[in-house]
Each structure stands twice: as structure tokens, then as C-alpha cells.
Coordinates of C-alpha atoms in Angstrom, one line a residue:
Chain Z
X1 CA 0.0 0.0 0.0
X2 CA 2.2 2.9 -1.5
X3 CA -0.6 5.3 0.3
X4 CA -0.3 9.0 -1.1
X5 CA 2.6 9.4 -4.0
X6 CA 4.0 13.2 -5.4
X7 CA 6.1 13.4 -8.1
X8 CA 8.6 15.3 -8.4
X9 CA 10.0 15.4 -5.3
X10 CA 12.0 18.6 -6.4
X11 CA 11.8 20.6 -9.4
X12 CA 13.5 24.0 -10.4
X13 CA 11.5 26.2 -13.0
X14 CA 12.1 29.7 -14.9
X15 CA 9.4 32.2 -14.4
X16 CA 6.8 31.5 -16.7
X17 CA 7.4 27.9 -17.3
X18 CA 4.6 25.3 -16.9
X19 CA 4.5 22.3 -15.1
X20 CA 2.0 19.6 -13.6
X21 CA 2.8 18.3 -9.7
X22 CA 1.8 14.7 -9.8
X23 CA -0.6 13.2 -6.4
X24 CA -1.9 9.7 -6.5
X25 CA -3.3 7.5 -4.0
X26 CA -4.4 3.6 -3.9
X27 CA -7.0 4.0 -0.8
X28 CA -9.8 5.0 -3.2
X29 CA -10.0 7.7 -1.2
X30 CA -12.8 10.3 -2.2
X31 CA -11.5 13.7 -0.9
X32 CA -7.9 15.1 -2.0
X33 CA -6.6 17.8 -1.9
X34 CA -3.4 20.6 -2.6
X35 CA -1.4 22.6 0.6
X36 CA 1.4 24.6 0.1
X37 CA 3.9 25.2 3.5
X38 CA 5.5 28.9 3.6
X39 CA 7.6 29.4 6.6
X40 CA 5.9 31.1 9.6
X41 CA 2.3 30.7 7.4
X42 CA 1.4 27.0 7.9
X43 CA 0.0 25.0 5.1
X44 CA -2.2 26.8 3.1
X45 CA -5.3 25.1 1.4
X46 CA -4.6 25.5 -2.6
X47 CA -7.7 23.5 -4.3
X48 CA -9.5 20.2 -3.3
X49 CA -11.9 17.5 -4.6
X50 CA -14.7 15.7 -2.9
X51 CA -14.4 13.3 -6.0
X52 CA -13.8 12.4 -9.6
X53 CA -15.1 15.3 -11.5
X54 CA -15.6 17.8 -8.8
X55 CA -12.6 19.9 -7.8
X56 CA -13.1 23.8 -5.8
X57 CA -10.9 26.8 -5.0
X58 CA -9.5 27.3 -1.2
X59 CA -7.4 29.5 0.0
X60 CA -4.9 30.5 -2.1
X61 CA -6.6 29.3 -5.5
X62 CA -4.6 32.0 -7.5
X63 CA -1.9 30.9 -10.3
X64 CA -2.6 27.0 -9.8
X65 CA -5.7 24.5 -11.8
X66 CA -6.4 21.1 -10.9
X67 CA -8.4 18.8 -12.2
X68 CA -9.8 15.3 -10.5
X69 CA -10.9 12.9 -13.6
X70 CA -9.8 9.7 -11.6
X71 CA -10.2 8.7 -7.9
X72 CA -6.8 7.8 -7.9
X73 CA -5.1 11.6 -9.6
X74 CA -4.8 14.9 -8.8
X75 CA -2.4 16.6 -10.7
X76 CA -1.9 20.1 -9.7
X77 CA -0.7 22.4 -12.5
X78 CA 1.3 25.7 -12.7
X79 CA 0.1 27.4 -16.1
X80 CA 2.7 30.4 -15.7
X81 CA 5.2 29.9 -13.1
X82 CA 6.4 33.2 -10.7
X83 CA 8.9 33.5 -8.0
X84 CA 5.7 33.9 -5.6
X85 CA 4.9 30.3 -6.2
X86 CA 8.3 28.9 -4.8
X87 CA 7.3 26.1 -1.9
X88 CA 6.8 23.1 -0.5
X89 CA 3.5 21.6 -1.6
X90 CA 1.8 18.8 0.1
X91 CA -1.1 16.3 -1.4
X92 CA -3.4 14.8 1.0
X93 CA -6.5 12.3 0.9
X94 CA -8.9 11.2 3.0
X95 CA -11.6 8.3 2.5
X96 CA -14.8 9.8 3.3
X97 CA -16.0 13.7 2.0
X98 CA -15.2 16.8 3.8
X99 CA -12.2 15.8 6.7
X100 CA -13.6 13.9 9.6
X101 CA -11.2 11.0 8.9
X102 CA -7.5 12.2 9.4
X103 CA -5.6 13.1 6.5
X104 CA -2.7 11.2 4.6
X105 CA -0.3 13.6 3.7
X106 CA 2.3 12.7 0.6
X107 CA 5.9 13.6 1.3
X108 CA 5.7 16.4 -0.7
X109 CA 7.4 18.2 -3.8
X110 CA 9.9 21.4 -3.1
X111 CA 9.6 23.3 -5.7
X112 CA 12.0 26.5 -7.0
X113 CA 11.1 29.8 -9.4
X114 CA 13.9 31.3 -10.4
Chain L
X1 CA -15.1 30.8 7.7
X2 CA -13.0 28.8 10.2
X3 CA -9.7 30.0 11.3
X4 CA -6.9 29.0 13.3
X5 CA -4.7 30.7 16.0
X6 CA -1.5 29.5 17.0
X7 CA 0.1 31.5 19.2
X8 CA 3.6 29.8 19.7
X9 CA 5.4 30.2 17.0
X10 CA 9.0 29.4 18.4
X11 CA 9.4 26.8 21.6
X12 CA 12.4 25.4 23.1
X13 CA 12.7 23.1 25.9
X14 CA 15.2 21.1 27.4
X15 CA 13.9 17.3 27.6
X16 CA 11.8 16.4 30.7
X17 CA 10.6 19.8 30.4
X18 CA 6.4 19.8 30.3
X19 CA 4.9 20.9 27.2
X20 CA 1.8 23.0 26.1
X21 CA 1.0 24.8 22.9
X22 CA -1.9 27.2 22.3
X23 CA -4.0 26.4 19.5
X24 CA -7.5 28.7 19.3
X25 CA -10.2 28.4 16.3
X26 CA -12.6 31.2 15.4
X27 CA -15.9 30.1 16.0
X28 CA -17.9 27.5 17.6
X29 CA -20.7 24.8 16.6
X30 CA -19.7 21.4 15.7
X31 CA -15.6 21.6 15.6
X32 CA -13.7 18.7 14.4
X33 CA -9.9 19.8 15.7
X34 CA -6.6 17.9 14.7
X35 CA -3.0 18.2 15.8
X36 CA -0.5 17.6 13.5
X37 CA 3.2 16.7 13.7
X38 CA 6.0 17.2 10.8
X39 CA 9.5 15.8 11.8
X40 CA 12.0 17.8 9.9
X41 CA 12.3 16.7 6.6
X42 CA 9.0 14.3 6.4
X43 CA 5.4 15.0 5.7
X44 CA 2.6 15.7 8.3
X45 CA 1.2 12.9 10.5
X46 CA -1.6 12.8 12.8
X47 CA -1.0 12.9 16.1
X48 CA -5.0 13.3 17.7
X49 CA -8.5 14.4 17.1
X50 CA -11.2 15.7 18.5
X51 CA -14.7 15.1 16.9
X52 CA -17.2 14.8 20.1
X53 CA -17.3 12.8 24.1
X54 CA -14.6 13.0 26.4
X55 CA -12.7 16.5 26.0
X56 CA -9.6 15.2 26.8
X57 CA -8.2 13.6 23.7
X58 CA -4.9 11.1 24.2
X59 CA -3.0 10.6 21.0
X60 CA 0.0 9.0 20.5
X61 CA 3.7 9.6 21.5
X62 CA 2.4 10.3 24.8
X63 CA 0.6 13.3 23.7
X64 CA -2.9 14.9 24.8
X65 CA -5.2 17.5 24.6
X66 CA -8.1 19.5 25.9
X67 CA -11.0 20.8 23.9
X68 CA -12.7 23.9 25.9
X69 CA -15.3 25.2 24.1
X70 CA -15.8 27.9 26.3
X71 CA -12.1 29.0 25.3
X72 CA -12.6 28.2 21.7
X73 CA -9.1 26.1 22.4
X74 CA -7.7 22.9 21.6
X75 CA -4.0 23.0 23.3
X76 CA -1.4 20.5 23.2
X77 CA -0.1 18.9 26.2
X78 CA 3.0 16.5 26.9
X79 CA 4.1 16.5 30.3
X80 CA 7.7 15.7 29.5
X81 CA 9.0 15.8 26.3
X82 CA 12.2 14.3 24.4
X83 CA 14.6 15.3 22.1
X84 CA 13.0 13.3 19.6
X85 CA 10.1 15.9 19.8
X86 CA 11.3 18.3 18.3
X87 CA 9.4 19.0 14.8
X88 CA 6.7 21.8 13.8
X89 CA 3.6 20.7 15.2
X90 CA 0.2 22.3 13.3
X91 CA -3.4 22.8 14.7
X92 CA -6.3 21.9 12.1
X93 CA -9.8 22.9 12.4
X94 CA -12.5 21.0 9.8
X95 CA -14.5 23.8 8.1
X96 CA -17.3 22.3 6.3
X97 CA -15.4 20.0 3.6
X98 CA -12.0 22.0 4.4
X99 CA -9.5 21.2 6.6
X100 CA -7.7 24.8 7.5
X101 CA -4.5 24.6 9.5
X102 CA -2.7 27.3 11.7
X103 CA 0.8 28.4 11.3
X104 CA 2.8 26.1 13.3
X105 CA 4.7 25.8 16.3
X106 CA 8.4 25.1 15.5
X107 CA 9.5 23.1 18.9
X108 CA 13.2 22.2 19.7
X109 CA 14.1 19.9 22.2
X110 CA 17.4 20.1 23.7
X111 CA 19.4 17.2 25.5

């Protein structure tokens, strides 16, 4: 049980570049979702899904899409990279919608704008 | 919406030293409250929760806290902690089908 995967687990872009960060999970877990950890602000909420085919903004929607058309995937993409973006970002799934079961967290991909 | 107060954002103790860290949310109702511990360079893993009964919550590692709704509070307690403690430990309130965290409390523990 390989639990909650991200790939890469580092990347480096140039402003403006694109790229998709990669989650997947075998729980058949219905809720995932995208954090990003900024020192001294916590891990903030970027988008999540209650299930295939239904993704919504949280807190910091802004400059990042995602898209759920599996149970299994949910890539998170940067269309237009900026230095603003640089992080650590977290994937996380849980089995039943909305977050009264615990969380499993992914082990995250660091990510660099130059 | 839901928010999260962490008031400690820097603690260090020296091991055997008791431990408690604030942790306030915003409004009250039906609160489902998490703590969270990341050791330094891994990801974030539960350490208790709090979704309704007995107030006093016991999770692992010898950990505990106290929901006091009158306080809008959910601190974490250890009464004596290790070195191998130390990591940033994060307060999570559910907010409808969110899970919003606070900022973290960085806690080193020194031999």
C-alpha cells in the first residue's frame, strides 16, 4: 500500500514555465486535496476535490488549476510559473468527503522559481 | 469561515521539560480539531482528534489535549518531552469540507 505518492519530489522552473505536480493514491480515497507550506504561514489550502469530476478553490486558488478525472489523480498544474509560487507543496487524501477522517499527507514536492 | 490561532510560533525546551502549545479556532458549533506533527524533513502525520465525548483527547507519543469550548481552544499537552520531539507541530480545524490549519509551532528539544 504505497498510500499517497507526489512526483517530483523537487523541481526547479524559470518564471513563466509550466508544469504539472503529480498526487496519486491507492486508498480509493474520495477527498484530495493541494497545501502549500510557507515558513511562519502553515499550510495553506490551494484546491481540493470531494471526488472524480468535482474539484473547488480554497485559500490561495490563484496561479494554480487542478483537475480530478480519476479517484486515484490529482495533478496540480502551474500554467505560468512566478517566483511567488516557490514552496513546499503537500497532497493529501482522505476516505470519506469533507475531513472527519484524518488526512494522509504525501511527502511532498519542493519546488523553485527562479 | 473557520480559522486557526496558533500562538507559539518558536518553543524550546530542554527534555523532561512539560509541554503545552496554544492552538485557538474562530468560531464555535460542531468543531472537528486535529493536531498535526511534521518531523523535519518528512510529511505531516496525525498525532489526535477531537470530533465529540470525552474533551480530553490522548493521542500518540504520549501526547494529549483538551477541547474547551468555552475557550474556543484545543491546546497540546505533553508532560515531558524528548529530544526526539522536536518538529513543527500544526493545529487543524474542519471547516465544512476544508481542513484549514494554523501556522505552526516550530518546537526544539534540547538534550
Amino acid at each position: 500500500n504505497a498510500g499517497v505518492t507526489q512526483t517530483p519530489k523537487f523541481q526547479v522552473l524559470k518564471t513563466g514555465q509550466s508544469m504539472t505536480l503529480q498526487c496519486a493514491q491507492d486508498m480509493n480515497h474520495e477527498y484530495m486535496s493541494w497545501y502549500r507550506q510557507d515558513p511562519g504561514m502553515g499550510l495553506r489550502l490551494i484546491h481540493y476535490s470531494v471526488g472524480a469530476g468535482i474539484t473547488d478553490q480554497g485559500e490561495v486558488p490563484n496561479g494554480y488549476n487542478v483537475s480530478r478525472s480519476t479517484t486515484e489523480d490529482f495533478p496540480l498544474r502551474l500554467l505560468s510559473a512566478a517566483p511567488s509560487q516557490t514552496s513546499v507543496y503537500f497532497c493529501a487524501s482522505s476516505p470519506l468527503l469533507g475531513s472527519n477522517q484524518p488526512q494522509h499527507f504525501g511527502d511532498g514536492t519542493r519546488l523553485s522559481i527562479l | 469561515a473557520q480559522s486557526v490561532s496558533q500562538h507559539n510560533h518558536h518553543v524550546i525546551l530542554s527534555e523532561a521539560a512539560s509541554l503545552e502549545l496554544g492552538c485557538n479556532y474562530s468560531y464555535g458549533g460542531t468543531v472537528n480539531l486535529f493536531w498535526y506533527v511534521q518531523y523535519p524533513g518528512q510529511h505531516l502525520q496525525l498525532l489526535l482528534k477531537y470530533f465529540s465525548g470525552d474533551p480530553l483527547v490522548k493521542g500518540i507519543k504520549g501526547f494529549e489535549a483538551e477541547f474547551i469550548k468555552s475557550k474556543f481552544s484545543f491546546n497540546l499537552r505533553k508532560p515531558s518531552v524528548q529530544w526526539s520531539d522536536t518538529a513543527e507541530y500544526f493545529c487543524a480545524v474542519k471547516d465544512t469540507d476544508k481542513l484549514i490549519f494554523g501556522t505552526g509551532t516550530r518546537l526544539q528539544v534540547f538534550p
